[in-house]
CSV table of C-alpha atoms in Angstrom, one decimal:
chain,number,residue,atom,x,y,z
A,1,UNK,CA,-17.6,-41.8,-9.5
A,2,UNK,CA,-19.8,-40.6,-12.4
A,3,UNK,CA,-19.7,-42.8,-15.4
A,4,UNK,CA,-20.0,-41.5,-18.9
A,5,UNK,CA,-23.5,-43.0,-19.3
A,6,UNK,CA,-24.7,-41.2,-16.2
A,7,UNK,CA,-24.4,-37.8,-17.9
A,8,UNK,CA,-27.6,-35.7,-17.6
A,9,UNK,CA,-28.9,-32.9,-19.8
A,10,UNK,CA,-29.5,-30.0,-19.9
A,11,UNK,CA,-25.9,-29.5,-18.6
A,12,UNK,CA,-24.8,-26.5,-16.6
A,13,UNK,CA,-21.6,-24.9,-17.7
A,14,UNK,CA,-18.7,-25.0,-15.2
A,15,UNK,CA,-18.8,-21.6,-13.3
A,16,UNK,CA,-15.3,-20.8,-14.6
A,17,UNK,CA,-16.5,-21.1,-18.2
A,18,UNK,CA,-19.6,-18.9,-17.6
A,19,UNK,CA,-17.4,-16.0,-16.6
A,20,UNK,CA,-15.1,-16.3,-19.7
A,21,UNK,CA,-15.4,-13.7,-22.5
A,22,UNK,CA,-16.8,-14.9,-25.8
A,23,UNK,CA,-14.5,-15.9,-28.7
A,24,UNK,CA,-15.5,-15.1,-32.3
A,25,UNK,CA,-14.4,-16.2,-35.7
A,26,UNK,CA,-13.7,-13.1,-37.7
A,27,UNK,CA,-11.7,-14.2,-40.8
A,28,UNK,CA,-11.1,-17.3,-42.9
A,29,UNK,CA,-8.6,-18.2,-45.6
A,30,UNK,CA,-9.1,-21.3,-47.8
A,31,UNK,CA,-6.8,-23.1,-50.2
A,32,UNK,CA,-8.8,-26.3,-50.8
A,33,UNK,CA,-9.9,-28.8,-53.4
A,34,UNK,CA,-13.3,-27.1,-53.7
A,35,UNK,CA,-12.1,-23.5,-53.9
A,36,UNK,CA,-9.4,-21.1,-53.0
A,37,UNK,CA,-11.5,-18.3,-51.5
A,38,UNK,CA,-14.5,-17.9,-49.2
A,39,UNK,CA,-17.0,-17.2,-52.0
A,40,UNK,CA,-16.0,-20.2,-54.1
A,41,UNK,CA,-16.0,-22.6,-51.1
A,42,UNK,CA,-19.4,-21.4,-50.0
A,43,UNK,CA,-20.8,-22.0,-53.5
A,44,UNK,CA,-19.3,-25.5,-53.7
A,45,UNK,CA,-20.7,-26.4,-50.3
A,46,UNK,CA,-24.2,-25.1,-51.3
A,47,UNK,CA,-24.2,-26.8,-54.7
A,48,UNK,CA,-22.4,-30.0,-53.5
A,49,UNK,CA,-19.5,-29.5,-56.0
A,50,UNK,CA,-16.7,-31.9,-55.2
A,51,UNK,CA,-13.0,-31.5,-55.8
A,52,UNK,CA,-12.2,-35.2,-56.4
A,53,UNK,CA,-10.5,-36.2,-59.7
A,54,UNK,CA,-8.6,-39.0,-61.3
A,55,UNK,CA,-5.1,-38.1,-60.0
A,56,UNK,CA,-2.3,-38.4,-62.6
A,57,UNK,CA,0.5,-39.5,-60.2
A,58,UNK,CA,-1.6,-42.5,-59.2
A,59,UNK,CA,-2.1,-43.8,-62.8
A,60,UNK,CA,0.4,-46.6,-62.6
A,61,UNK,CA,-0.5,-50.4,-62.7
A,62,UNK,CA,1.2,-51.0,-59.3
A,63,UNK,CA,-0.9,-48.3,-57.6
A,64,UNK,CA,-4.4,-49.5,-56.7
A,65,UNK,CA,-5.7,-46.1,-55.7
A,66,UNK,CA,-6.7,-43.9,-58.6
A,67,UNK,CA,-8.4,-40.7,-57.2
A,68,UNK,CA,-7.5,-37.8,-55.0
A,69,UNK,CA,-8.7,-34.3,-54.4
A,70,UNK,CA,-5.8,-32.0,-55.2
A,71,UNK,CA,-5.7,-28.2,-54.8
A,72,UNK,CA,-6.4,-26.4,-58.0
A,73,UNK,CA,-4.3,-23.5,-59.4
A,74,UNK,CA,-1.0,-24.6,-57.7
A,75,UNK,CA,1.7,-26.8,-59.2
A,76,UNK,CA,4.1,-27.9,-56.5
A,77,UNK,CA,5.3,-31.3,-57.7
A,78,UNK,CA,9.0,-30.3,-58.2
A,79,UNK,CA,11.5,-30.6,-55.3
A,80,UNK,CA,12.8,-27.2,-56.5
A,81,UNK,CA,10.5,-24.5,-55.2
A,82,UNK,CA,11.6,-22.2,-58.0
A,83,UNK,CA,9.7,-24.5,-60.4
A,84,UNK,CA,6.4,-24.1,-58.5
A,85,UNK,CA,3.6,-22.1,-59.9
A,86,UNK,CA,0.8,-20.5,-57.9
A,87,UNK,CA,-1.8,-17.7,-58.3
A,88,UNK,CA,-0.3,-14.3,-59.1
A,89,UNK,CA,-2.0,-12.5,-56.3
A,90,UNK,CA,0.3,-14.3,-53.8
A,91,UNK,CA,3.8,-13.1,-54.1
A,92,UNK,CA,6.4,-15.0,-52.1
A,93,UNK,CA,10.0,-13.9,-52.0
A,94,UNK,CA,12.5,-16.5,-53.2
A,95,UNK,CA,14.3,-16.5,-49.9
A,96,UNK,CA,11.0,-17.1,-48.1
A,97,UNK,CA,9.9,-19.8,-50.5
A,98,UNK,CA,13.1,-21.8,-50.0
A,99,UNK,CA,12.0,-22.7,-46.4
A,100,UNK,CA,8.6,-24.0,-47.4
A,101,UNK,CA,7.0,-27.2,-48.4
A,102,UNK,CA,3.8,-27.3,-50.5
A,103,UNK,CA,1.7,-27.3,-47.3
A,104,UNK,CA,3.4,-24.1,-46.0
A,105,UNK,CA,2.9,-22.3,-49.4
A,106,UNK,CA,-0.8,-23.2,-49.1
A,107,UNK,CA,-0.9,-21.9,-45.5
A,108,UNK,CA,1.0,-18.7,-46.4
A,109,UNK,CA,-1.6,-17.9,-49.1
A,110,UNK,CA,-4.5,-18.8,-46.8
A,111,UNK,CA,-3.0,-16.6,-44.1
A,112,UNK,CA,-3.0,-13.6,-46.5
A,113,UNK,CA,-6.7,-14.3,-47.3
A,114,UNK,CA,-7.6,-14.6,-43.6
A,115,UNK,CA,-5.9,-11.4,-42.7
A,116,UNK,CA,-7.7,-9.5,-45.5
A,117,UNK,CA,-11.0,-11.2,-44.6
A,118,UNK,CA,-10.8,-10.2,-41.0
A,119,UNK,CA,-9.7,-6.6,-42.0
A,120,UNK,CA,-6.5,-6.8,-39.8
A,121,UNK,CA,-3.7,-4.3,-40.0
A,122,UNK,CA,-0.1,-5.4,-39.3
A,123,UNK,CA,-0.4,-3.6,-35.9
A,124,UNK,CA,-3.3,-5.9,-35.2
A,125,UNK,CA,-1.5,-9.2,-35.9
A,126,UNK,CA,2.1,-8.5,-35.1
A,127,UNK,CA,2.0,-7.9,-31.3
A,128,UNK,CA,2.5,-9.9,-28.2
A,129,UNK,CA,-1.3,-10.4,-27.7
A,130,UNK,CA,-1.7,-12.3,-31.1
A,131,UNK,CA,-0.6,-15.9,-31.4
A,132,UNK,CA,-0.7,-18.7,-33.9
A,133,UNK,CA,-1.4,-22.5,-33.5
A,134,UNK,CA,-0.8,-24.7,-36.5
A,135,UNK,CA,-1.3,-28.4,-37.5
A,136,UNK,CA,0.4,-30.3,-40.2
A,137,UNK,CA,2.0,-33.7,-40.8
A,138,UNK,CA,5.0,-32.0,-42.4
A,139,UNK,CA,6.1,-32.7,-46.0
A,140,UNK,CA,7.0,-36.4,-46.4
A,141,UNK,CA,7.7,-35.6,-50.1
A,142,UNK,CA,10.5,-33.1,-49.3
A,143,UNK,CA,11.7,-35.0,-46.3
A,144,UNK,CA,12.2,-38.1,-48.4
A,145,UNK,CA,14.1,-36.2,-51.0
A,146,UNK,CA,16.3,-34.6,-48.3
A,147,UNK,CA,17.1,-37.9,-46.7
A,148,UNK,CA,17.9,-39.6,-50.0
A,149,UNK,CA,20.2,-36.7,-51.0
A,150,UNK,CA,21.9,-36.8,-47.7
A,151,UNK,CA,22.7,-40.5,-48.0
A,152,UNK,CA,23.7,-40.4,-51.7
A,153,UNK,CA,25.5,-37.1,-52.1
A,154,UNK,CA,26.5,-36.2,-48.5
A,155,UNK,CA,25.0,-34.1,-45.8
A,156,UNK,CA,26.7,-30.8,-47.0
A,157,UNK,CA,24.9,-31.1,-50.3
A,158,UNK,CA,21.5,-30.7,-48.7
A,159,UNK,CA,19.7,-27.4,-48.6
A,160,UNK,CA,20.3,-25.5,-45.4
A,161,UNK,CA,16.6,-24.9,-45.1
A,162,UNK,CA,15.6,-28.5,-46.0
A,163,UNK,CA,14.7,-29.5,-42.5
A,164,UNK,CA,12.7,-26.2,-41.9
A,165,UNK,CA,10.8,-26.9,-45.0
A,166,UNK,CA,10.0,-30.6,-44.4
A,167,UNK,CA,9.4,-31.5,-40.8
A,168,UNK,CA,6.1,-31.4,-39.0
A,169,UNK,CA,6.5,-27.8,-37.5
A,170,UNK,CA,7.2,-26.2,-40.9
A,171,UNK,CA,3.9,-24.4,-41.0
A,172,UNK,CA,4.2,-22.7,-37.7
A,173,UNK,CA,7.9,-22.0,-38.1
A,174,UNK,CA,7.3,-20.1,-41.4
A,175,UNK,CA,4.1,-18.3,-40.6
A,176,UNK,CA,5.3,-17.1,-37.2
A,177,UNK,CA,8.6,-15.8,-38.7
A,178,UNK,CA,7.3,-14.3,-41.9
A,179,UNK,CA,4.2,-12.6,-40.4
A,180,UNK,CA,6.1,-11.5,-37.3
A,181,UNK,CA,3.8,-13.2,-34.8
A,182,UNK,CA,4.9,-12.4,-31.2
A,183,UNK,CA,2.3,-14.1,-29.1
A,184,UNK,CA,1.7,-17.8,-28.2
A,185,UNK,CA,2.7,-20.2,-31.0
A,186,UNK,CA,3.2,-24.0,-31.3
A,187,UNK,CA,2.3,-26.9,-33.5
A,188,UNK,CA,-0.2,-29.7,-32.8
A,189,UNK,CA,0.2,-33.4,-33.7
A,190,UNK,CA,-2.8,-35.6,-33.1
A,191,UNK,CA,-3.2,-36.8,-36.7
A,192,UNK,CA,-6.7,-36.0,-38.1
A,193,UNK,CA,-7.7,-34.2,-34.8
A,194,UNK,CA,-4.7,-31.8,-34.9
A,195,UNK,CA,-6.2,-28.6,-36.2
A,196,UNK,CA,-9.3,-29.1,-34.1
A,197,UNK,CA,-7.0,-29.3,-31.1
A,198,UNK,CA,-5.3,-26.2,-32.3
A,199,UNK,CA,-8.7,-24.4,-32.4
A,200,UNK,CA,-9.7,-25.7,-29.0
A,201,UNK,CA,-6.5,-24.6,-27.3
A,202,UNK,CA,-6.6,-21.3,-29.2
A,203,UNK,CA,-10.1,-20.7,-27.8
A,204,UNK,CA,-8.6,-21.3,-24.3
A,205,UNK,CA,-5.8,-18.8,-24.9
A,206,UNK,CA,-8.4,-16.1,-25.6
A,207,UNK,CA,-11.1,-17.1,-23.2
A,208,UNK,CA,-8.6,-17.2,-20.3
A,209,UNK,CA,-7.3,-13.7,-21.2
A,210,UNK,CA,-3.8,-14.7,-22.3
A,211,UNK,CA,-4.2,-13.6,-25.9
A,212,UNK,CA,-6.6,-11.2,-27.7
A,213,UNK,CA,-6.3,-12.9,-31.1
A,214,UNK,CA,-5.2,-16.3,-32.4
A,215,UNK,CA,-4.6,-17.7,-35.9
A,216,UNK,CA,-5.5,-21.3,-36.3
A,217,UNK,CA,-3.9,-23.1,-39.2
A,218,UNK,CA,-4.3,-26.5,-40.8
A,219,UNK,CA,-2.3,-27.5,-43.8
A,220,UNK,CA,-1.2,-30.6,-45.7
A,221,UNK,CA,0.7,-31.3,-49.0
A,222,UNK,CA,-2.1,-33.6,-50.4
A,223,UNK,CA,0.3,-35.2,-52.9
A,224,UNK,CA,1.4,-38.8,-53.6
A,225,UNK,CA,3.8,-39.1,-50.7
A,226,UNK,CA,1.3,-37.7,-48.1
A,227,UNK,CA,-1.7,-39.7,-49.3
A,228,UNK,CA,-0.5,-43.0,-50.8
A,229,UNK,CA,0.9,-44.5,-47.5
A,230,UNK,CA,-2.6,-44.9,-46.3
A,231,UNK,CA,-3.3,-47.4,-49.0
A,232,UNK,CA,-1.1,-49.9,-47.0
A,233,UNK,CA,-3.6,-49.5,-44.2
A,234,UNK,CA,-6.4,-50.4,-46.5
A,235,UNK,CA,-7.9,-47.0,-45.6
A,236,UNK,CA,-8.1,-45.4,-49.1
A,237,UNK,CA,-11.0,-45.8,-51.5
A,238,UNK,CA,-10.3,-48.0,-54.6
A,239,UNK,CA,-13.1,-46.4,-56.6
A,240,UNK,CA,-12.1,-45.1,-60.0
A,241,UNK,CA,-15.2,-42.8,-60.4
A,242,UNK,CA,-14.6,-39.5,-58.5
A,243,UNK,CA,-18.3,-39.2,-57.9
A,244,UNK,CA,-18.4,-42.5,-56.0
A,245,UNK,CA,-15.1,-42.5,-54.2
A,246,UNK,CA,-15.9,-40.4,-51.1
A,247,UNK,CA,-19.4,-41.3,-49.8
A,248,UNK,CA,-19.6,-41.2,-46.0
A,249,UNK,CA,-22.5,-43.2,-44.5
A,250,UNK,CA,-23.2,-45.0,-47.8
A,251,UNK,CA,-23.5,-48.8,-47.5
A,252,UNK,CA,-20.8,-49.3,-50.3
A,253,UNK,CA,-18.2,-46.8,-48.9
A,254,UNK,CA,-14.7,-48.4,-49.1
A,255,UNK,CA,-12.3,-45.8,-47.7
A,256,UNK,CA,-11.4,-42.1,-47.8
A,257,UNK,CA,-10.0,-39.9,-50.6
A,258,UNK,CA,-6.9,-37.9,-49.8
A,259,UNK,CA,-6.7,-34.1,-50.1
A,260,UNK,CA,-4.4,-31.2,-49.1
A,261,UNK,CA,-4.4,-27.5,-49.0
A,262,UNK,CA,-4.8,-25.1,-46.0
A,263,UNK,CA,-7.3,-23.2,-44.0
A,264,UNK,CA,-6.6,-20.3,-41.6
A,265,UNK,CA,-9.1,-19.2,-39.1
A,266,UNK,CA,-8.9,-15.9,-37.2
A,267,UNK,CA,-10.3,-16.0,-33.6
A,268,UNK,CA,-10.7,-12.9,-31.6
A,269,UNK,CA,-11.9,-11.8,-28.2
A,270,UNK,CA,-15.2,-10.0,-27.9
A,271,UNK,CA,-13.4,-6.9,-26.8
A,272,UNK,CA,-11.3,-6.9,-30.0
A,273,UNK,CA,-14.4,-7.5,-32.1
A,274,UNK,CA,-16.1,-4.5,-30.5
A,275,UNK,CA,-13.0,-2.3,-30.7
A,276,UNK,CA,-12.5,-3.0,-34.4
A,277,UNK,CA,-16.2,-3.0,-35.3
A,278,UNK,CA,-16.1,-6.1,-37.4
A,279,UNK,CA,-19.0,-8.6,-38.0
A,280,UNK,CA,-17.9,-12.1,-37.1
A,281,UNK,CA,-18.9,-15.3,-38.9
A,282,UNK,CA,-19.9,-17.0,-35.7
A,283,UNK,CA,-19.0,-17.6,-32.1
A,284,UNK,CA,-16.7,-20.4,-31.1
A,285,UNK,CA,-18.5,-21.2,-27.9
A,286,UNK,CA,-16.2,-23.9,-26.5
A,287,UNK,CA,-15.0,-27.4,-27.0
A,288,UNK,CA,-14.4,-30.9,-25.5
A,289,UNK,CA,-11.8,-33.6,-26.0
A,290,UNK,CA,-11.4,-37.2,-25.0
A,291,UNK,CA,-9.4,-40.3,-26.0
A,292,UNK,CA,-10.6,-43.8,-26.9
A,293,UNK,CA,-7.9,-45.7,-25.1
A,294,UNK,CA,-8.5,-48.5,-27.6
A,295,UNK,CA,-6.3,-48.8,-30.7
A,296,UNK,CA,-3.5,-47.0,-32.4
A,297,UNK,CA,-5.3,-46.7,-35.7
A,298,UNK,CA,-8.9,-47.7,-35.4
A,299,UNK,CA,-11.8,-45.9,-33.7
A,300,UNK,CA,-13.4,-47.4,-30.7
A,301,UNK,CA,-16.3,-49.5,-32.1
A,302,UNK,CA,-18.8,-47.8,-29.8
A,303,UNK,CA,-17.4,-44.3,-30.4
A,304,UNK,CA,-16.7,-43.9,-26.6
A,305,UNK,CA,-14.0,-41.2,-26.9
A,306,UNK,CA,-16.0,-39.1,-29.4
A,307,UNK,CA,-19.1,-39.5,-27.2
A,308,UNK,CA,-17.2,-38.1,-24.2
A,309,UNK,CA,-15.7,-35.3,-26.3
A,310,UNK,CA,-19.2,-34.2,-27.4
A,311,UNK,CA,-20.5,-34.6,-23.8
A,312,UNK,CA,-17.7,-32.3,-22.5
A,313,UNK,CA,-18.2,-29.8,-25.3
A,314,UNK,CA,-21.9,-29.5,-24.5
A,315,UNK,CA,-21.3,-29.3,-20.8
A,316,UNK,CA,-18.6,-26.6,-21.2
A,317,UNK,CA,-21.0,-24.4,-23.3
A,318,UNK,CA,-24.2,-25.2,-21.4
A,319,UNK,CA,-25.8,-26.5,-24.6
A,320,UNK,CA,-28.4,-29.3,-24.5
A,321,UNK,CA,-28.7,-31.9,-27.3
A,322,UNK,CA,-32.0,-30.4,-28.3
A,323,UNK,CA,-30.3,-27.1,-29.1
A,324,UNK,CA,-27.9,-28.6,-31.6
A,325,UNK,CA,-29.1,-28.1,-35.2
A,326,UNK,CA,-26.3,-29.6,-37.2
A,327,UNK,CA,-23.3,-31.8,-36.8
A,328,UNK,CA,-20.4,-31.7,-39.3
A,329,UNK,CA,-19.3,-35.3,-38.8
A,330,UNK,CA,-15.7,-36.4,-39.0
A,331,UNK,CA,-17.0,-39.3,-41.1
A,332,UNK,CA,-14.3,-40.1,-43.6
A,333,UNK,CA,-16.1,-42.7,-45.7
A,334,UNK,CA,-14.4,-45.7,-44.0
A,335,UNK,CA,-16.5,-48.7,-43.0
A,336,UNK,CA,-15.5,-48.7,-39.3
A,337,UNK,CA,-15.1,-45.0,-38.6
A,338,UNK,CA,-18.5,-43.8,-39.9
A,339,UNK,CA,-20.4,-46.4,-37.8
A,340,UNK,CA,-18.3,-45.6,-34.7
A,341,UNK,CA,-19.3,-41.9,-35.0
A,342,UNK,CA,-22.9,-42.8,-35.6
A,343,UNK,CA,-23.0,-44.7,-32.3
A,344,UNK,CA,-21.4,-41.8,-30.5
A,345,UNK,CA,-24.0,-39.4,-31.9
A,346,UNK,CA,-26.9,-41.8,-31.0
A,347,UNK,CA,-25.5,-42.1,-27.4
A,348,UNK,CA,-25.7,-38.3,-26.9
A,349,UNK,CA,-28.8,-37.3,-28.8
A,350,UNK,CA,-31.2,-40.3,-28.9
A,351,UNK,CA,-32.1,-40.5,-25.2
A,352,UNK,CA,-33.7,-37.0,-25.4
A,353,UNK,CA,-35.2,-37.6,-28.9
A,354,UNK,CA,-33.0,-34.9,-30.4
A,355,UNK,CA,-32.2,-35.4,-34.1
A,356,UNK,CA,-29.8,-32.8,-35.4
A,357,UNK,CA,-29.0,-32.9,-39.1
A,358,UNK,CA,-25.7,-34.8,-39.7
A,359,UNK,CA,-23.5,-34.6,-42.9
A,360,UNK,CA,-19.9,-35.1,-43.8
A,361,UNK,CA,-18.4,-32.5,-46.2
A,362,UNK,CA,-15.6,-34.9,-46.8
A,363,UNK,CA,-17.8,-36.3,-49.6
A,364,UNK,CA,-16.9,-33.1,-51.4
A,365,UNK,CA,-13.3,-32.4,-50.3
A,366,UNK,CA,-11.9,-35.8,-49.4
A,367,UNK,CA,-10.1,-36.1,-46.1
A,368,UNK,CA,-7.5,-33.5,-45.3
A,369,UNK,CA,-5.9,-35.3,-42.3
A,370,UNK,CA,-4.6,-32.7,-39.9
A,371,UNK,CA,-6.2,-30.0,-42.1
A,372,UNK,CA,-9.7,-31.4,-41.7
A,373,UNK,CA,-10.7,-29.8,-38.4
A,374,UNK,CA,-9.8,-26.2,-39.3
A,375,UNK,CA,-11.2,-26.6,-42.8
A,376,UNK,CA,-14.5,-28.0,-41.6
A,377,UNK,CA,-14.8,-25.4,-38.9
A,378,UNK,CA,-14.5,-22.9,-41.7
A,379,UNK,CA,-17.3,-24.7,-43.5
A,380,UNK,CA,-19.5,-24.6,-40.4
A,381,UNK,CA,-18.8,-20.9,-40.0
A,382,UNK,CA,-20.0,-20.3,-43.6
A,383,UNK,CA,-23.2,-22.4,-43.0
A,384,UNK,CA,-24.0,-20.4,-39.8
A,385,UNK,CA,-23.4,-17.0,-41.5
A,386,UNK,CA,-25.2,-17.8,-44.7
A,387,UNK,CA,-28.1,-19.9,-43.4
A,388,UNK,CA,-27.6,-23.3,-45.0
A,389,UNK,CA,-26.7,-26.8,-44.1
A,390,UNK,CA,-24.6,-28.7,-46.6
A,391,UNK,CA,-25.8,-32.1,-47.7
A,392,UNK,CA,-24.0,-35.3,-47.4
A,393,UNK,CA,-23.2,-36.0,-51.1
A,394,UNK,CA,-22.7,-39.1,-53.2
A,395,UNK,CA,-25.0,-41.4,-51.1
A,396,UNK,CA,-26.8,-44.1,-53.1
A,397,UNK,CA,-28.0,-46.1,-50.2
A,398,UNK,CA,-27.5,-45.2,-46.5
A,399,UNK,CA,-25.8,-47.9,-44.5
A,400,UNK,CA,-28.5,-49.5,-42.2
A,401,UNK,CA,-26.1,-48.9,-39.3
A,402,UNK,CA,-26.3,-45.2,-40.0
A,403,UNK,CA,-29.9,-45.0,-41.1
A,404,UNK,CA,-31.4,-43.5,-37.9
A,405,UNK,CA,-29.3,-40.4,-38.3
A,406,UNK,CA,-31.0,-37.4,-39.9
A,407,UNK,CA,-28.7,-37.2,-43.0
A,408,UNK,CA,-29.6,-34.6,-45.6
A,409,UNK,CA,-28.5,-35.7,-49.0
A,410,UNK,CA,-29.1,-32.3,-50.5
A,411,UNK,CA,-28.2,-28.9,-49.1
A,412,UNK,CA,-30.9,-27.4,-46.9
A,413,UNK,CA,-31.7,-23.7,-46.8
A,414,UNK,CA,-32.0,-23.7,-43.1
A,415,UNK,CA,-30.6,-21.4,-40.4
A,416,UNK,CA,-28.7,-23.3,-37.8
A,417,UNK,CA,-28.1,-21.7,-34.4
A,418,UNK,CA,-25.8,-24.3,-32.8
A,419,UNK,CA,-23.4,-26.5,-34.7
A,420,UNK,CA,-20.9,-29.2,-33.6
A,421,UNK,CA,-17.8,-30.0,-35.6
A,422,UNK,CA,-16.3,-33.4,-34.8
A,423,UNK,CA,-12.7,-34.6,-35.5
A,424,UNK,CA,-11.0,-37.9,-34.6
A,425,UNK,CA,-7.4,-39.0,-35.1
A,426,UNK,CA,-5.0,-41.9,-34.6
A,427,UNK,CA,-4.7,-43.2,-31.1
A,428,UNK,CA,-8.3,-42.4,-30.5
A,429,UNK,CA,-7.9,-38.6,-30.2
A,430,UNK,CA,-11.3,-36.9,-30.4
A,431,UNK,CA,-12.3,-33.2,-30.4
A,432,UNK,CA,-15.8,-31.6,-30.6
A,433,UNK,CA,-16.1,-27.9,-31.2
A,434,UNK,CA,-19.3,-25.9,-30.5
A,435,UNK,CA,-20.1,-23.0,-32.8
A,436,UNK,CA,-23.0,-20.6,-32.4
A,437,UNK,CA,-24.7,-18.2,-34.8
A,438,UNK,CA,-24.0,-14.5,-34.0
């Protein structure tokens, strides 16, 4: 039996994959800590503008964490959705809003953006050949309120749409219903790998001819209740300076910074792209996944699962290590995780002498949990379309364990042709997506 270490490059794609039609990314919607539209996000990435701030709900003596990267332009702190404020361009009917948590509102707004960006008509998206895969941890904030109200005031005093608004499937429930999606739909739950899994399986739906178009959605609340529990794991940064809190690969990194928001990606078959005459951002060429089989919360120290996920992604797409120009690393700014990913990258690329540029955009956005994969795939698409590679910000001194990576600390005006986007989640779930310039 072949061992992982016996893998040889350049790989040949499986014959089944070589016959598959291409899949393109044709639209993006962003509600993020670094911008709420494509143009603003692209500018933030290029200029390394972060969205991290001293977060008011954390400013209590008993809370050791002081910073977060909240979405700007939205106020969703109230348990009553009628108190929420959000940009005027997004109009949500009251009866629709009642079934949403903050994460779903973000996703609803990003969905409208993505539809406009891809130039889709309702006939294009509301049909049995268009589906939607979503990822979210639900709304702990609303779920906690609902449970407390049920126990103190009685079950019949709870909102009839409370469960729909709060549990993990709330994003796909709402978007499928309100946008009249009739194709494949489901939600994914693999923690911080969730929306990358959604993208991978959405790719399969199109490449296998089951669907012509898929929406891929990642969304999280990004508030006190969705971020602060990670402090108990000692996973959050205790820095008080927003410019120093998220610094992947830095020797002094001490944990991640929480964020929320939403990203929606539109994936389409090559036939649909040709029929509609649209210019894609990039091609989603394929993907790979693997598990660590190691620990419920901590990455394998040698990065074995992520190494295998990258191996499989490269094999599925027929890409050699030398052809990869850039890796958007999962690197969250945790002491263990960044080194684990570094070892996985070395295992794949060092034997051939390949040295792709590696950066983590989480230095700017913080870590979006299940949102991260979709959001960072969108970032990679912008980099491929616009001809730049975002730097890895906030580094003062690179950790010696990561020093052999080619980590640009400033944005490089360089046209990548092949990009990997890595994501890892609890339980050792790992996904690597391969994107190519059109």
